[in-house]
XYZ file of C-alpha atoms in Angstrom:
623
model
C 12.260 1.232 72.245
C 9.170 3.377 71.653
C 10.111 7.009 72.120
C 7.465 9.009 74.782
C 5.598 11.673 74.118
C 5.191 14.610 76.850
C 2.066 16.938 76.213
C 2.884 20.417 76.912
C 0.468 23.635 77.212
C 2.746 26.172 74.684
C 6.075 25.795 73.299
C 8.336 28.775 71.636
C 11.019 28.374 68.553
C 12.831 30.803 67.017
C 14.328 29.866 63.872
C 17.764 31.752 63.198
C 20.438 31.842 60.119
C 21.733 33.973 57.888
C 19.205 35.819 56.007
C 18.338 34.450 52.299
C 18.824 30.896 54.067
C 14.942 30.232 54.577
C 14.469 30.293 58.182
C 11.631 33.019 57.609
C 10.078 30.113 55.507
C 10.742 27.394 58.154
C 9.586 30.029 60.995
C 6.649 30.821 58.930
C 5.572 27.037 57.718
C 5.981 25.507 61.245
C 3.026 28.839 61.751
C 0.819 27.679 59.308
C 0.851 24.314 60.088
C -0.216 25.063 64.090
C -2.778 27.297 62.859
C -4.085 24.661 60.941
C -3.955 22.460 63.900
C -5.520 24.342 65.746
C -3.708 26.086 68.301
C -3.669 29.935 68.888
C -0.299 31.144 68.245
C 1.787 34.206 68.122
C 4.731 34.965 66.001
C 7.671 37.689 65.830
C 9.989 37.340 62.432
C 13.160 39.359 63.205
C 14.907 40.712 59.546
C 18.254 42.072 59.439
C 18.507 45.522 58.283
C 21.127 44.846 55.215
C 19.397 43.186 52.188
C 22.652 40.816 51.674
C 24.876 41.476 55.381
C 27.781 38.795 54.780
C 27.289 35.424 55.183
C 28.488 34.719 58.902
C 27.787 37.740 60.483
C 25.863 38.912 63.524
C 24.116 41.627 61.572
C 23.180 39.322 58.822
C 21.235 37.071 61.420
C 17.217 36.534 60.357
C 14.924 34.711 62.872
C 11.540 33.546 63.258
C 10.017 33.187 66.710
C 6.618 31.019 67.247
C 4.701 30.755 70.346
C 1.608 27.922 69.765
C -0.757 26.956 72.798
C -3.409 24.846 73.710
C -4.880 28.175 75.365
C -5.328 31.755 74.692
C -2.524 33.731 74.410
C -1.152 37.211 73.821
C 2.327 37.263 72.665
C 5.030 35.376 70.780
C 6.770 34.614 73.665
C 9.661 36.185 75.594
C 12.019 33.356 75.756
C 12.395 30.292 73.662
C 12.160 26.814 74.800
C 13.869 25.880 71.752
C 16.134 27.303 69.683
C 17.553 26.148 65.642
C 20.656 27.678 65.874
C 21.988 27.013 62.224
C 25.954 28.739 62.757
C 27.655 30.366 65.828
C 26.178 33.889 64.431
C 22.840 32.659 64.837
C 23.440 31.513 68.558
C 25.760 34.173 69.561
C 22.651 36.688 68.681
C 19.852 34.383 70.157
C 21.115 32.685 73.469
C 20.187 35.290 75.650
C 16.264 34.236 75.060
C 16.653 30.417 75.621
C 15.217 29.223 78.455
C 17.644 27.598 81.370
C 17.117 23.819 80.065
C 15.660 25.090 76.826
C 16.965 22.899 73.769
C 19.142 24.543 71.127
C 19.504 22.370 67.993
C 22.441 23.467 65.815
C 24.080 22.659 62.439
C 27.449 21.217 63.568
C 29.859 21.857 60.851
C 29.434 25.623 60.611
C 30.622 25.430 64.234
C 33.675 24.441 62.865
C 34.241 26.424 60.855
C 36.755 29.039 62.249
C 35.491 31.868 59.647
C 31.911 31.323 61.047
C 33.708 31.999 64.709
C 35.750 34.594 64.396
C 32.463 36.510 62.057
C 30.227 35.904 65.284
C 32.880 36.971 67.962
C 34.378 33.519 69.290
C 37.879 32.605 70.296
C 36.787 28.907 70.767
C 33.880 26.860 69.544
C 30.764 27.449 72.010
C 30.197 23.759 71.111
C 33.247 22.597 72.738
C 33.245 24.648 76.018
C 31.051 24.801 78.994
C 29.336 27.807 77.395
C 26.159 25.974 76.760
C 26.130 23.841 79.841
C 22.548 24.755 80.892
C 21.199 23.856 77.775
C 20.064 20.622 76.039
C 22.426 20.737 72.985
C 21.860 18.788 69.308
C 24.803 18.629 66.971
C 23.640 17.959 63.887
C 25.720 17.664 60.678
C 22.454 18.810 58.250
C 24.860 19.739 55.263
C 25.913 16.264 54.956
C 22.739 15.019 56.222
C 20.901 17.217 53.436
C 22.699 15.709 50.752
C 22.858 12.192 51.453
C 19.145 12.712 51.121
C 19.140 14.486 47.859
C 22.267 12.423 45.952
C 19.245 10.556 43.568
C 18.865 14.281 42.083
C 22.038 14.292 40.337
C 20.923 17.606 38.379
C 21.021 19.718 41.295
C 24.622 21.113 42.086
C 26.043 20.967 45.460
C 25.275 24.633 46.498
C 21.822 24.169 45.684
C 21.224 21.110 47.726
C 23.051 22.385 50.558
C 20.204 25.419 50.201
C 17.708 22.783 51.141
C 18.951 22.185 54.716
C 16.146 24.668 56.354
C 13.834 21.880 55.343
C 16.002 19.290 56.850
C 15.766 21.213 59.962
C 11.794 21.714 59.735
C 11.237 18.245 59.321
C 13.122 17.397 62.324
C 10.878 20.279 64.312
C 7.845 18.603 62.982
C 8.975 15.476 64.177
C 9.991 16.820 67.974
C 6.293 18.668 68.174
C 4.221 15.845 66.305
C 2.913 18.095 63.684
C 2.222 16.606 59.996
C 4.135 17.212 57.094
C 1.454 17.491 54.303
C 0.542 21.241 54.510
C 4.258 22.271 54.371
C 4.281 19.508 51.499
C 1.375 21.074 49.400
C 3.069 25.050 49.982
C 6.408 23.142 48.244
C 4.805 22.324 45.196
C 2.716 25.154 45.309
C 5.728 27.093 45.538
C 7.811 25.834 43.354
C 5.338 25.544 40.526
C 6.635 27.803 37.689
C 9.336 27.701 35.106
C 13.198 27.310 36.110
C 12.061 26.203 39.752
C 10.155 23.055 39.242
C 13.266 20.724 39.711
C 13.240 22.120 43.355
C 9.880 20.571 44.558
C 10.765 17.075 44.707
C 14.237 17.988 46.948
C 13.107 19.922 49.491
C 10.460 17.615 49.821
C 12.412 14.591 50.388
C 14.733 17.121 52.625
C 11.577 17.763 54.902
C 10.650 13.878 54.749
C 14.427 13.065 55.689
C 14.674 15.134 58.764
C 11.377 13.880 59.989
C 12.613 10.618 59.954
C 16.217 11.033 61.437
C 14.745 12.934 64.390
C 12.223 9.970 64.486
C 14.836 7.204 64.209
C 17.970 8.431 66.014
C 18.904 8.869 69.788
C 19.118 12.763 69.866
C 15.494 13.124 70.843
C 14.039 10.756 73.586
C 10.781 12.449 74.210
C 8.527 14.349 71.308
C 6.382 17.455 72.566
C 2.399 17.276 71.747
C 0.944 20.849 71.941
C -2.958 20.418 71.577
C -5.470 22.571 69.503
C -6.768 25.543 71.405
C -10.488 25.785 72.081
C -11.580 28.143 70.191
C -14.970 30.312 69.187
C -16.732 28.693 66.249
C -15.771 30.454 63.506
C -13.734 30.295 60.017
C -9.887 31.105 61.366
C -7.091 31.810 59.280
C -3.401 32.877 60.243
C -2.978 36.809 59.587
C 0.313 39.582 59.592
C -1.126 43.398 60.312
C -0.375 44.325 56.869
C -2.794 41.538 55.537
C -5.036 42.719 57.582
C -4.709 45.950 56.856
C -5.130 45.388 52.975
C -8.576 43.262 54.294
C -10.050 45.786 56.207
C -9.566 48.073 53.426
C -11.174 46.127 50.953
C -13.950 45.445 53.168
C -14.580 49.232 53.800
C -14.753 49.461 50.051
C -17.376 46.871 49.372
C -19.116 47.905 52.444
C -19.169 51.919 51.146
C -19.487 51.226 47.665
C -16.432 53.312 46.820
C -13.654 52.524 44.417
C -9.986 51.979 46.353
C -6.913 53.855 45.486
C -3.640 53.329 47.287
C -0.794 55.199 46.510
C 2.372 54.535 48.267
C 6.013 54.313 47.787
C 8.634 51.522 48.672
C 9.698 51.770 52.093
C 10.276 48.864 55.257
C 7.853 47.616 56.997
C 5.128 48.796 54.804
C 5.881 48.132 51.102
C 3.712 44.488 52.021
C 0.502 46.786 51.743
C 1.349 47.969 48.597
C 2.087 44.869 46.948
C -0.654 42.706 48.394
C -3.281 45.279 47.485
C -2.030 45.269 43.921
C -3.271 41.381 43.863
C -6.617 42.696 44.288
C -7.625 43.836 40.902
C -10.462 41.828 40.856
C -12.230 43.592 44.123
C -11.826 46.921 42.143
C -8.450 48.186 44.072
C -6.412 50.585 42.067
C -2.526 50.315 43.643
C -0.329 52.812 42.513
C 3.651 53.067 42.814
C 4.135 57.010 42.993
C 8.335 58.224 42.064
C 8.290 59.603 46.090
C 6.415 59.765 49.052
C 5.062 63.004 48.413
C 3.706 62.286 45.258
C 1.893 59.380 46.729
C -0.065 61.681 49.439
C -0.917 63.711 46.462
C -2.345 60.956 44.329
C -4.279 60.056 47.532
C -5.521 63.680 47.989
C -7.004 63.508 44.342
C -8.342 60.205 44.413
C -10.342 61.507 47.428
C -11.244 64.756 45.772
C -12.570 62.304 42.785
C -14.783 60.251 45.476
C -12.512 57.069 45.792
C -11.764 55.121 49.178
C -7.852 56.867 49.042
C -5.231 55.497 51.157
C -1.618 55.304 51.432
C 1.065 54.295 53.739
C 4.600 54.865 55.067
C 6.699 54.698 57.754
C 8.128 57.271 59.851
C 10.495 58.903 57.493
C 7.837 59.067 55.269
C 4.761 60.229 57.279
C 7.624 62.588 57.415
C 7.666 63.734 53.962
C 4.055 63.431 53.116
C 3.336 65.445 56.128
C 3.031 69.170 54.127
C 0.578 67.366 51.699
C -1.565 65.753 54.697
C -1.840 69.397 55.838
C -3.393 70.084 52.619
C -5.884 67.496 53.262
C -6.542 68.470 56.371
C -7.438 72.330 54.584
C -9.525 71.176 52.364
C -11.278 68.600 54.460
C -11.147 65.306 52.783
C -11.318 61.709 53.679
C -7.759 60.079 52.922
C -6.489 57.247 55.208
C -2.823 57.600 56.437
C -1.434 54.672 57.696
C 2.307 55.087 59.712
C 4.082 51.358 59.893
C 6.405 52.281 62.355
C 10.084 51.343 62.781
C 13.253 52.397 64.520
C 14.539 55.565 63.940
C 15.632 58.314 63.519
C 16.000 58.579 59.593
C 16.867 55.282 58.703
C 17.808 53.917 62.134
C 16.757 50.378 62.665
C 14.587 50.195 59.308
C 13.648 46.305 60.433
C 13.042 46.858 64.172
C 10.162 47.850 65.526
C 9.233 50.946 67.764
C 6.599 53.141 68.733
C 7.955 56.768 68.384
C 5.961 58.389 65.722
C 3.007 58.955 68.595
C 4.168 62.505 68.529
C 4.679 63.161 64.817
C 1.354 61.579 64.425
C -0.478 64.204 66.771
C 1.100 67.348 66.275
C 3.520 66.701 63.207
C 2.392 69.375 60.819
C 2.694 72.764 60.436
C -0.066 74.784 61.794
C -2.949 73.872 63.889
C -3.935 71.137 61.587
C -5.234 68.601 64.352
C -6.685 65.328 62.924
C -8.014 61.893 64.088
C -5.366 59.181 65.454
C -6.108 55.807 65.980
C -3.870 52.784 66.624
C -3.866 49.169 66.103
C -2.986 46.642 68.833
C -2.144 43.142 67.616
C -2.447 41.866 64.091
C -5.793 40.957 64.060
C -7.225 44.114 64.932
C -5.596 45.909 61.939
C -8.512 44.469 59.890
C -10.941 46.644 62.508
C -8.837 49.561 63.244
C -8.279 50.217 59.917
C -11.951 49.885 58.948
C -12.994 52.101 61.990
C -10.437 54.712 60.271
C -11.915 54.710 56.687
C -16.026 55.004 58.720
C -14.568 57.923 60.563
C -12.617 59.875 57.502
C -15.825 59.486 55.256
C -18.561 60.110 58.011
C -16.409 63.288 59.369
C -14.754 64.469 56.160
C -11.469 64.457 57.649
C -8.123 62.661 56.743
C -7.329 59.975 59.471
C -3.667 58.479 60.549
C -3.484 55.503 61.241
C -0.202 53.974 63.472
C 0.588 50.596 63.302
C 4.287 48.996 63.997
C 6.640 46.394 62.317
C 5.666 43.597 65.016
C 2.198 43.950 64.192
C 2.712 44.095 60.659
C 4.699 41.115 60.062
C 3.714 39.036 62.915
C 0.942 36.898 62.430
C -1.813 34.993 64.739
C -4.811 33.791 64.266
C -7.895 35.945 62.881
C -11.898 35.002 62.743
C -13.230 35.727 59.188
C -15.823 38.188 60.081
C -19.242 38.288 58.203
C -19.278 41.510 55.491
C -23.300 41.876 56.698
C -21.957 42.330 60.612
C -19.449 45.034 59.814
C -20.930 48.698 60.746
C -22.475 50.736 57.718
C -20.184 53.217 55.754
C -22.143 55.432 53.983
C -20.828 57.825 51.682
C -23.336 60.981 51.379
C -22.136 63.374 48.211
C -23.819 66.148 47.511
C -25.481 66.154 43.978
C -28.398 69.053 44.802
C -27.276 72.290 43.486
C -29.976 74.068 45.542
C -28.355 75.840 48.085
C -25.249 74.213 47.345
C -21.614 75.769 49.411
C -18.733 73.750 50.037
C -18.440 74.294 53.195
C -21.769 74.557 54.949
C -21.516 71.867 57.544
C -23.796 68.813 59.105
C -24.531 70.187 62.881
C -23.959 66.977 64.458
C -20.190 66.115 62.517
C -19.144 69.394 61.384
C -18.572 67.338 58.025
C -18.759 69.473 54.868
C -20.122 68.308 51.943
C -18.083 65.427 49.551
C -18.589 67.324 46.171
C -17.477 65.461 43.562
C -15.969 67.129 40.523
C -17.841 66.987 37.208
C -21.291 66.933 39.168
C -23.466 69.948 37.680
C -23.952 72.701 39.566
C -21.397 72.223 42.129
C -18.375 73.647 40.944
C -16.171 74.676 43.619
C -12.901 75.939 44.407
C -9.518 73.480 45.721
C -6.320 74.121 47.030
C -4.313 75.177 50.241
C -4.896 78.624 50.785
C -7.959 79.615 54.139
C -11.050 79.095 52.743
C -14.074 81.636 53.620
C -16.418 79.737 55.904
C -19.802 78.296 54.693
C -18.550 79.616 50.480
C -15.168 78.642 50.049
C -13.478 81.050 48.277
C -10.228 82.064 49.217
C -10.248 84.649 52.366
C -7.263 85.989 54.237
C -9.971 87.877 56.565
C -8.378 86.769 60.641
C -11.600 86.809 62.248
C -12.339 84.263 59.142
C -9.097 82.108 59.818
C -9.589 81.415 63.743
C -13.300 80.315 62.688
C -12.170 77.859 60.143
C -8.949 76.373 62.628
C -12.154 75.912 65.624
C -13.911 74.649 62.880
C -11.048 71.846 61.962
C -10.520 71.531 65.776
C -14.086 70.629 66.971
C -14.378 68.548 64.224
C -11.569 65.865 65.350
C -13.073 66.471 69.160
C -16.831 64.905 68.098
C -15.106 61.872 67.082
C -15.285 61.521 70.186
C -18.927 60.596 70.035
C -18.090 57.868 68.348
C -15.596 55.992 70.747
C -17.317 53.388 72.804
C -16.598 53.272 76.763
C -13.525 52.205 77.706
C -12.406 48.863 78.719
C -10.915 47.823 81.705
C -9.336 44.681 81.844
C -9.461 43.738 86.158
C -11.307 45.675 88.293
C -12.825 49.540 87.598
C -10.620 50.794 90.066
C -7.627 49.752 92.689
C -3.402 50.139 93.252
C -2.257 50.295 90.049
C -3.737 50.261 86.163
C -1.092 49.491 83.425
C -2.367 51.978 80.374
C -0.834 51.220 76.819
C -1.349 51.534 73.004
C -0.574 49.520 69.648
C 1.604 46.760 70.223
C 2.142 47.122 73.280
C -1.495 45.070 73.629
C -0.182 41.501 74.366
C 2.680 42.032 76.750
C 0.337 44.528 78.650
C -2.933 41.466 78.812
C -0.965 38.509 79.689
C 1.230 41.006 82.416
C -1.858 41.888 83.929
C -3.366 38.138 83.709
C -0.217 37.216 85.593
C -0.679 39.696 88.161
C -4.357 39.541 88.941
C -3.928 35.732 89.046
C -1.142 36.573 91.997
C -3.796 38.646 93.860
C -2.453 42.200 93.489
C -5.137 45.173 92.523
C -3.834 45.494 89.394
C -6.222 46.080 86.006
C -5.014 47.838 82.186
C -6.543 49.962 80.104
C -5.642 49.811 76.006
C -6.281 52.930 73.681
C -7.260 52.993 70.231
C -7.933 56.129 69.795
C -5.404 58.251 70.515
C -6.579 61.622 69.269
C -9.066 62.612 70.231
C -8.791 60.972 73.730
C -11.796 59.172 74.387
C -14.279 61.435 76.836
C -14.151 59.076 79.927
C -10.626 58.325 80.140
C -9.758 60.926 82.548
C -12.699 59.607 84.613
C -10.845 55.821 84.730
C -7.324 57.133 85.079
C -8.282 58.927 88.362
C -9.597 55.396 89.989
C -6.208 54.258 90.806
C -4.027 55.426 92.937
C -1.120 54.490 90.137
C -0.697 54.112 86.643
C 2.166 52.558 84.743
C 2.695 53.215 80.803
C 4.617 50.598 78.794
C 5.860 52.044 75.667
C 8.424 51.170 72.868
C 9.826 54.919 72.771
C 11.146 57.443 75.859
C 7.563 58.232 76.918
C 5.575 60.136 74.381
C 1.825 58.632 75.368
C 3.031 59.229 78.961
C 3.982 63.312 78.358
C 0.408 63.244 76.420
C -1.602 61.430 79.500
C 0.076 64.083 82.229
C -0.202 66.937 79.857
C -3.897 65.989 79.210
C -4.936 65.049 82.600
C -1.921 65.952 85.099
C -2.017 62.610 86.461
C 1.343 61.411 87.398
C 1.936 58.077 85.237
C 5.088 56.240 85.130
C 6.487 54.967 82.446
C 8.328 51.951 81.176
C 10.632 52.466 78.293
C 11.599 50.262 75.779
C 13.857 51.184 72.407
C 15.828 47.984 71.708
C 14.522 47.487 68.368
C 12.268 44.338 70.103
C 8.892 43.951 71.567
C 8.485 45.304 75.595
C 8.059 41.242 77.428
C 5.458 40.623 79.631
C 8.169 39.583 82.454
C 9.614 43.687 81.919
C 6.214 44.846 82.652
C 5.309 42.268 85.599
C 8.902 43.055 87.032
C 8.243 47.372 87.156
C 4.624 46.913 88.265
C 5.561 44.357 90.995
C 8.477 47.111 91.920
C 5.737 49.978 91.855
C 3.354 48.173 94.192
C 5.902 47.076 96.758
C 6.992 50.320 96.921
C 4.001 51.748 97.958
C 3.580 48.508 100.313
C 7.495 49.821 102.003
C 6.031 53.351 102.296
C 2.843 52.790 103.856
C 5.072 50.614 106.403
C 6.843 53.479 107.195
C 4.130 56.260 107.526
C 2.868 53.728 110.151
C-alpha cells in the first residue's frame, strides 16, 4: 500500500549523539539541502564544551536543531517535532524540547546497552517503560542496519563502518521529509576527495541510499512530511553562519574602501571560524594572522591600522578581556580597528560553547579611563554581513576603533542570506592626508571630529604615536589638565555624532500602545515572531531592536516613552535594561535568560502576556 504524504507549514529536528559522531554533519546537510529547496530555515548547532567528553555521557552530547518553513520565519524553533536520538545520553539531554506527539527516532542497541544507561542517568531502559508514552517512538537497530549495507566493502573495518550510521539516519530523515539525496551525495565525494579518505565516499553513500530506502520500504513510517519552498524575494540566496558573514562583510568593506585587510586574532571558541575562513581568502588580498596571545593580536591590529590597512580582530569575552588595555591605546591615538566580541558563557571559561549576551557591559565601559567608543550589535546571522560593514564605514569615516558584539547562536547558526550587489553597498571612503601644508595630527573635520589618517612613510607628515595625552590640534605629548579634559570631550563627542549616522528607529506594531518588547543581538528572532504572535492575538503590543548600542540612537528615548510598558529580553541578568533606566529612567522590565540556550519565543509571549494582564487586574481594581 502506497504510503501518504501530509504537507506541513515548518517542521523542527534536532540531531543528537555523542560529539565526533557526525550529527553536526547530518544537522548541517539536512540545512543545506532545505535551503536549496527552497524553504527559509533557521538552525541552532549545540557543541559540548569538552573536545573528546567520554563516549556515553551527558556532557559529551552534540546536537543540531533545524527549523525549515514554507513561510518566513525567525528562529530555529523552540521545541522539536522530531527528534534522532542516537543513545539514551542523547535523549536524556533532549526530551524536554520534543513536542507532546513529536516523533523521536532512536538507535536501538545503544539502549541496551547498560554502560550507555547508567553514563546518561537510567536505572531502566527509557525504551522499555512508559517514559516515552506521549511520544511516537522508532527503534531502529542502525549499527546492524549500517553494516549489512556496507558488507560489499570488505576493506573497511567494523569500527569504521559502524562510523557511517549518521548517514543511515539522514537518509531515513530525507526519506520522512521528501527531500533528495543528490546534494548531500555531491558534499560526500566532495568531501571525501583527498588522499587516505577516498575509500569512504562510496560507504557513506550507499549508507545514505540504504536508510532512504528502509524508511521508504518498512512499516515504521506510514505518512512522509512535505514542507514546501518558501516564497521568497528574487534574489541569489545562499545558507549563511554569523561568522561567514562576518568574514563577507569584511571583505566587502575592503573592496568597497580600497584598503588592504589584516586580521589578527588568536584561537579561542566561538570565534576561531573567522580566523580560519578569512585565511582562505588570499586571493581577495586578506592578510590573516595567528598572533602567540590575544594581546599581541590587538597590537598587530593597532599597527596594521597605523599602516592604512582595513585591521580587524576578534575574540570572545575572555579575550575582549585581555586585549582591552591595547583597545585603550587605540582609542588614544584615534584609529580605525574593528573589534569584534563572539560572545559565550562565562565567567572565564564558563560555558565556552553556550551562548550568552553578558559582555554588553564590558563592551561599553570595559576599559580603563574614559575611553568611550562606538558599539554596535548584530541580530541574526544574516545581518553580520551588514553590521559588520556598518562598523568598518563608521571606524574609517570617524577615526575611531569600533566593537563589535555578536554571540555563539549567531555565529554558528545559519539561515538563509540574499547575495547583495557590491555597487548597492554604501561608499567607504578612506581620506589620508598626503598635503604637508598645514599638516597636525590632530586638527579635526568639524562635522566628525575625525583626525587625520596619516600614514607613515608619507613626506612631510611625520608624527608622533603612542599612549601617553596628546596636545590637542599638534600631538606631542602634553600632561597640561586643562589639555587632558579637552582631548577626553574630544574622544567623547566624537562617539556621540555617530549618532548622525543611525537611521530612525524601527518599530515593529504600532508607534505607540501597552507594552513594547525592546531587545538587542540575538535576541532578534524570539523577540519578532513573540510579537507576531501577540499582535496577531489583538493585544497593543509592538518591539523595538537596537543595533547600535553606544551611542544610543537620538530618538530612542522619544519611542520608549510611547508605551506605557516596556519589557527587555536578554541572555544575561539585565545589563541593556540597567543601561535603558540609567539612560532614560524609564522603568523597563526585564526577562532573564543564562541557560547557556537561546531566550524562546513562548518565554517572551508567556512574561508579556503576564505583564499585560496585570495591568488589565489593576485597572479592575482602581475601578
Amino acid at each position: 500500500m502506497a504510503k501518504s504524504t501530509v504537507e506541513l507549514q515548518e517542521a523542527v529536528i534536532r540531531f543528537a549523539d555523542d560529539s565526533g559522531t557526525g550529527m553536526q554533519v547530518s544537522g548541517d546537510q539536512f540545512a543545506n539541502t532545505s535551503a536549496l529547496f527552497g524553504n527559509d530555515l533557521s538552525t541552532l548547532p549545540d557543541f559540548p564544551a569538552e573536545i573528546r567528553a567520554p563516549a556515553g555521557t551527558l556532557a559529551g552530547v552534540s546536537s543540531f536543531q533545524v527549523r525549515f518553513s514554507s513561510t518566513d520565519i525567525h528562529t530555529p524553533g523552540d521545541h522539536v517535532d522530531l527528534l534522532i536520538a542516537m543513545n539514551p545520553a542523547a535523549l536524556k539531554n533532549n526530551l524536554k524540547l520534543v513536542k507532546p506527539n513529536g516523533i523521536i527516532l532512536t538507535n536501538e542497541p545503544s539502549f541496551n546497552n547498560a554502560k550507555n544507561l547508567r553514563l546518561a542517568g537510567y536505572d531502566q531502559n527509557p525504551l522499555q517503560t512508559s517514559e516515552l508514552d506521549k511520544y511516537q517512538v522508532v527503534k531502529v537497530d542502525m549499527i546492524d542496519l549500517t553494516n549489512r549495507a556496507l558488507e560489499e566493502f570488505t576493506e573497511l573495518s567494523k569500527k569504521d563502518k559502524d562510523r557511517a550510521k549518521n548517514m543511515f539516519a539522514l537518509g531515513m530523515v530525507f526519506w520522512l521529509f521528501n527531500r533528495p539525496l543528490e546534494h548531500t551525495v555531491k558534499w560526500i565525494q566532495t568531501y571525501f576527495d583527498r588522499p587516505n579518505r577516498r575509500q569512504y565516499i562510496e560507504p557513506n553513500i550507499a549508507a545514505l541510499k540504504a536508510g532512504y530506502v528502509y524508511a521508504e520500504a518498512t512499516e515504521l513510517f506510514a505518512t512522509s512530511y512535505e514542507v514546501k519552498p518558501a516564497t521568497l524575494q528574487p534574489g541569489k540566496y545562499r545558507n549563511i553562519n554569523g561568522n561567514t558573514g562576518l568574514v563577507f562583510g569584511l571583505l566587502a568593506a575592503s573592496q568597497k574602501s580600497g584598503l588592504p585587510l589584516f586580521y589578527s586574532g588568536y584561537p579561542i571558541t566561538p570565534a576561531s571560524a573567522i580566523l580560519h575562513e578569512l585565511a582562505s581568502y588570499k586571493r581577495f588580498g586578506a592578510r590573516a594572522f595567528q598572533a602567540e596571545d590575544e594581546i599581541a593580536a590587538m597590537c598587530a591590529a593597532i599597527g596594521a591600522a597605523y599602516g592604512g590597512s582595513l585591521a580587524v580582530t576578534a575574540s570572545s569575552g575572555p579575550g575582549i578581556a585581555l586585549k582591552q588595555e591595547a583597545l585603550g591605546l587605540a582609542i588614544s591615538v584615534e584609529l580605525p580597528v574593528i573589534v569584534c566580541n563572539i560572545q559565550r558563557g562565562g565567567p572565564s571559561t564558563g560555558l565556552p560553547t553556550k551562548t550568552e549576551q553578558s559582555d554588553l557591559f564590558q563592551a561599553v565601559g570595559g576599559r580603563h579611563g574614559e575611553s568611550p567608543l562606538p558599539v554596535l550589535a548584530t541580530s541574526r546571522p544574516s545581518d553580520c554581513f551588514d553590521t559588520i560593514y556598518e562598523a568598518a564605514r563608521v571606524a574609517i569615516k570617524y577615526m575611531t576603533p569600533v566593537l563589535l558584539l555578536s554571540d555563539g547562536y549567531l555565529g554558528t547558526g545559519t539561515e538563509p542570506w540574499t547575495v547583495p550587489d557590491l555597487n548597492s553597498l554604501p561608499d567607504i571612503q578612506p581620506q589620508f592626508a598626503t598635503d604637508p601644508e598645514g599638516f597636525e595630527p590632530y586638527m579635526r573635520d568639524p562635522v566628525t571630529l575625525a583626525r587625520p589618517w596619516a600614514v607613515p612613510g608619507t613626506p612631510g607628515l611625520e608624527h608622533r604615536i603612542g599612549g601617553l595625552e596628546k596636545e590637542d590640534i599638534t600631538g606631542i605629548v602634553s600632561y597640561d589638565s586643562e589639555n587632558h579634559q579637552k582631548m577626553t570631550l574630544y574622544r567623547a563627542e566624537k562617539v556621540q555624532r555617530v549618532a548622525q549616522d543611525i537611521p530612525p528607529t524601527e518599530t515593529v506594531g504600532d508607534s505607540s500602545g501597552e507594552l513594547l518588547i525592546l531587545g538587542w543581538g540575538s535576541s532578534y528572532g524570539s523577540i519578532r515572531a513573540a510579537t507576531e504572535q501577540l499582535r496577531a492575538e489583538g493585544r497593543s503590543v509592538s518591539s523595538v531592536h537596537l543595533r547600535w548600542l553606544n551611542p544610543l540612537p537620538n530618538d530612542l528615548g522619544d519611542v520608549l516613552k510611547r508605551f506605557k510598558r516596556v519589557l527587555i529580553p536578554e541572555m544575561n541578568l539585565g545589563q541593556l535594561r540597567q543601561y535603558i533606566r540609567a539612560e532614560y529612567l524609564i522603568d523597563a522590565e526585564g526577562l532573564n535568560k543564562v541557560q547557556g540556550l537561546p531566550i524562546f519565543a513562548s518565554e517572551i509571549v508567556s512574561k508579556a502576556e503576564s505583564m499585560l494582564n496585570e495591568k488589565k487586574r489593576g485597572a479592575s481594581t482602581i475601578k
